[in-house]
mmCIF file of C-alpha atoms in Angstrom:
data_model
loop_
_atom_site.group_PDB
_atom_site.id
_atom_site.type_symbol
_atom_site.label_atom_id
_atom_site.label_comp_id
_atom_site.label_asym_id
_atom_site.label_seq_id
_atom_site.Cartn_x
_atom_site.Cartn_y
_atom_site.Cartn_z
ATOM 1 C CA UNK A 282 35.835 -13.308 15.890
ATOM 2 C CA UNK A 283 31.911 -14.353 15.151
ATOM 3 C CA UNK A 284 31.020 -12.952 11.922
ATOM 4 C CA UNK A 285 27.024 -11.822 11.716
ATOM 5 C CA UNK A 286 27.391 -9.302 9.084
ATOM 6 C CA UNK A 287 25.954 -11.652 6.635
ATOM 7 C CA UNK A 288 23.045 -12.670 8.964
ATOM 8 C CA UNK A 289 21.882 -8.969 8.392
ATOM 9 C CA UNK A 290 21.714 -9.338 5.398
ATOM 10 C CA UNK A 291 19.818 -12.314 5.310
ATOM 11 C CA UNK A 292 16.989 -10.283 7.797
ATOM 12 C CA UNK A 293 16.946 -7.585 5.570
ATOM 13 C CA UNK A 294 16.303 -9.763 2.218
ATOM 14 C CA UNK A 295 13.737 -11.800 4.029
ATOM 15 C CA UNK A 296 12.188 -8.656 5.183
ATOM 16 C CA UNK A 297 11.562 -7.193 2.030
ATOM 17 C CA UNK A 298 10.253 -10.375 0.446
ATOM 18 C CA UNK A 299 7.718 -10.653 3.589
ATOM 19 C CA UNK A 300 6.839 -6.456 3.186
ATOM 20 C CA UNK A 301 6.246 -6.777 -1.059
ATOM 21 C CA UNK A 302 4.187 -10.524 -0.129
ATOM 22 C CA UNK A 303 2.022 -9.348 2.743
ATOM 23 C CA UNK A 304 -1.748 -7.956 2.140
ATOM 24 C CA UNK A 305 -0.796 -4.299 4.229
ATOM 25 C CA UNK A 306 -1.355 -2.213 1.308
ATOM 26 C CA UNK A 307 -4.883 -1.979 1.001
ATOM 27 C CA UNK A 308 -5.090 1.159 -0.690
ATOM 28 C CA UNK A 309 -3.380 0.250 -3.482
ATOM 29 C CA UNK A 310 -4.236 -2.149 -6.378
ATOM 30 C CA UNK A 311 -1.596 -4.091 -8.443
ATOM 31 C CA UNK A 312 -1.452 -6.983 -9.262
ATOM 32 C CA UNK A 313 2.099 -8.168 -11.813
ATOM 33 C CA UNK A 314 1.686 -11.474 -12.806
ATOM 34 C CA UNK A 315 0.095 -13.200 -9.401
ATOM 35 C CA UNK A 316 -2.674 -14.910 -10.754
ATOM 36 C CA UNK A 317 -5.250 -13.412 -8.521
ATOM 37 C CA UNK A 318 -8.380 -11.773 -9.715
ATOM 38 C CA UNK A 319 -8.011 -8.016 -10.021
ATOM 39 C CA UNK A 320 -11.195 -7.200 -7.487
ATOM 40 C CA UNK A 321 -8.186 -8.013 -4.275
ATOM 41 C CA UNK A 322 -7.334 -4.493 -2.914
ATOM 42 C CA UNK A 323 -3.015 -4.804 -2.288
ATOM 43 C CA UNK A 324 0.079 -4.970 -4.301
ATOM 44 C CA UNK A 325 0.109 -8.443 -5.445
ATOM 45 C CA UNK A 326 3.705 -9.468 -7.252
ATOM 46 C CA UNK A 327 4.800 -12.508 -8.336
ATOM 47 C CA UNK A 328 7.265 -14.572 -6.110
ATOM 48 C CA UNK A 329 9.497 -14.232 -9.140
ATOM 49 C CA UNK A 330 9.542 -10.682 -9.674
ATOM 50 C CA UNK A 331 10.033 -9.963 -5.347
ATOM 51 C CA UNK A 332 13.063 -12.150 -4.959
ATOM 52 C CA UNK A 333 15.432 -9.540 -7.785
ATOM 53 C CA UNK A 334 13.769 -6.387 -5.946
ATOM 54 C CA UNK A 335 14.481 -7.606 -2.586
ATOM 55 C CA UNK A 336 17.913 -8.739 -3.820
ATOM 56 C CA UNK A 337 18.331 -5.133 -5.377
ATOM 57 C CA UNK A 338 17.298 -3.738 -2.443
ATOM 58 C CA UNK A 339 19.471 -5.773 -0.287
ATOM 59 C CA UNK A 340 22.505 -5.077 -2.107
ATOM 60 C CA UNK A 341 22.099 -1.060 -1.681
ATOM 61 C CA UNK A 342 22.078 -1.813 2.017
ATOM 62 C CA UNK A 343 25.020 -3.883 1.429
ATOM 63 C CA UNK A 344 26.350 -1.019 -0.460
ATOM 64 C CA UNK A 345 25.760 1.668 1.972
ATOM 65 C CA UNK A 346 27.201 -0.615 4.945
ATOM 66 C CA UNK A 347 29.821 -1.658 3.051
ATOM 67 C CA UNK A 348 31.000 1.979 2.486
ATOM 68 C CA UNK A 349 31.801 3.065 5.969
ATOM 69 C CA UNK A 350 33.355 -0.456 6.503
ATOM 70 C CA UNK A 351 35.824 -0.467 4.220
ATOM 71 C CA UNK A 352 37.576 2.619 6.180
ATOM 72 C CA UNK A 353 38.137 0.725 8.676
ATOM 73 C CA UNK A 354 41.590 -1.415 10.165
ATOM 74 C CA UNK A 355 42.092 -4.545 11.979
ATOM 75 C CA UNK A 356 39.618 -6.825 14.020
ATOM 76 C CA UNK A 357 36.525 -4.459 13.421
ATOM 77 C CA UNK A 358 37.287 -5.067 9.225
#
């Protein structure tokens, strides 16, 4: 059987790093270790400090798929 479980995972990883990267929070201002002048409205985070949340947040995905999945028998394991 094709296995795409992991592909999933991949989406959701990449999504998180492209939601904490992008400019859409514009009424908010941080900015962790980005380099960028402080006067840029957004959450600005480091590359470095996005790839262990997305990871974290990734895994509890993982986590709560995995759950429900374990239950169950044969081809659909």
């Amino acid at each position: 059987l094709l296995d795409l479980g992991y592909v999933a995972f991949w989406a959701i990883g990449a999504y998180c790093v492209a939601w904490l990267a992008s400019g859409h929070f514009q009424q908010v201002t941080m900015h962790l270790g980005s380099g960028l002048p402080n006067t840029i409205p957004g959450i600005h985070l480091s590359i470095w400090m996005i790839f262990p949340i997305a990871a974290v947040v990734t895994a509890v995905f993982g986590v709560l798929l995995g759950a429900p999945t374990l239950r169950l028998r044969g081809d659909y394991l």
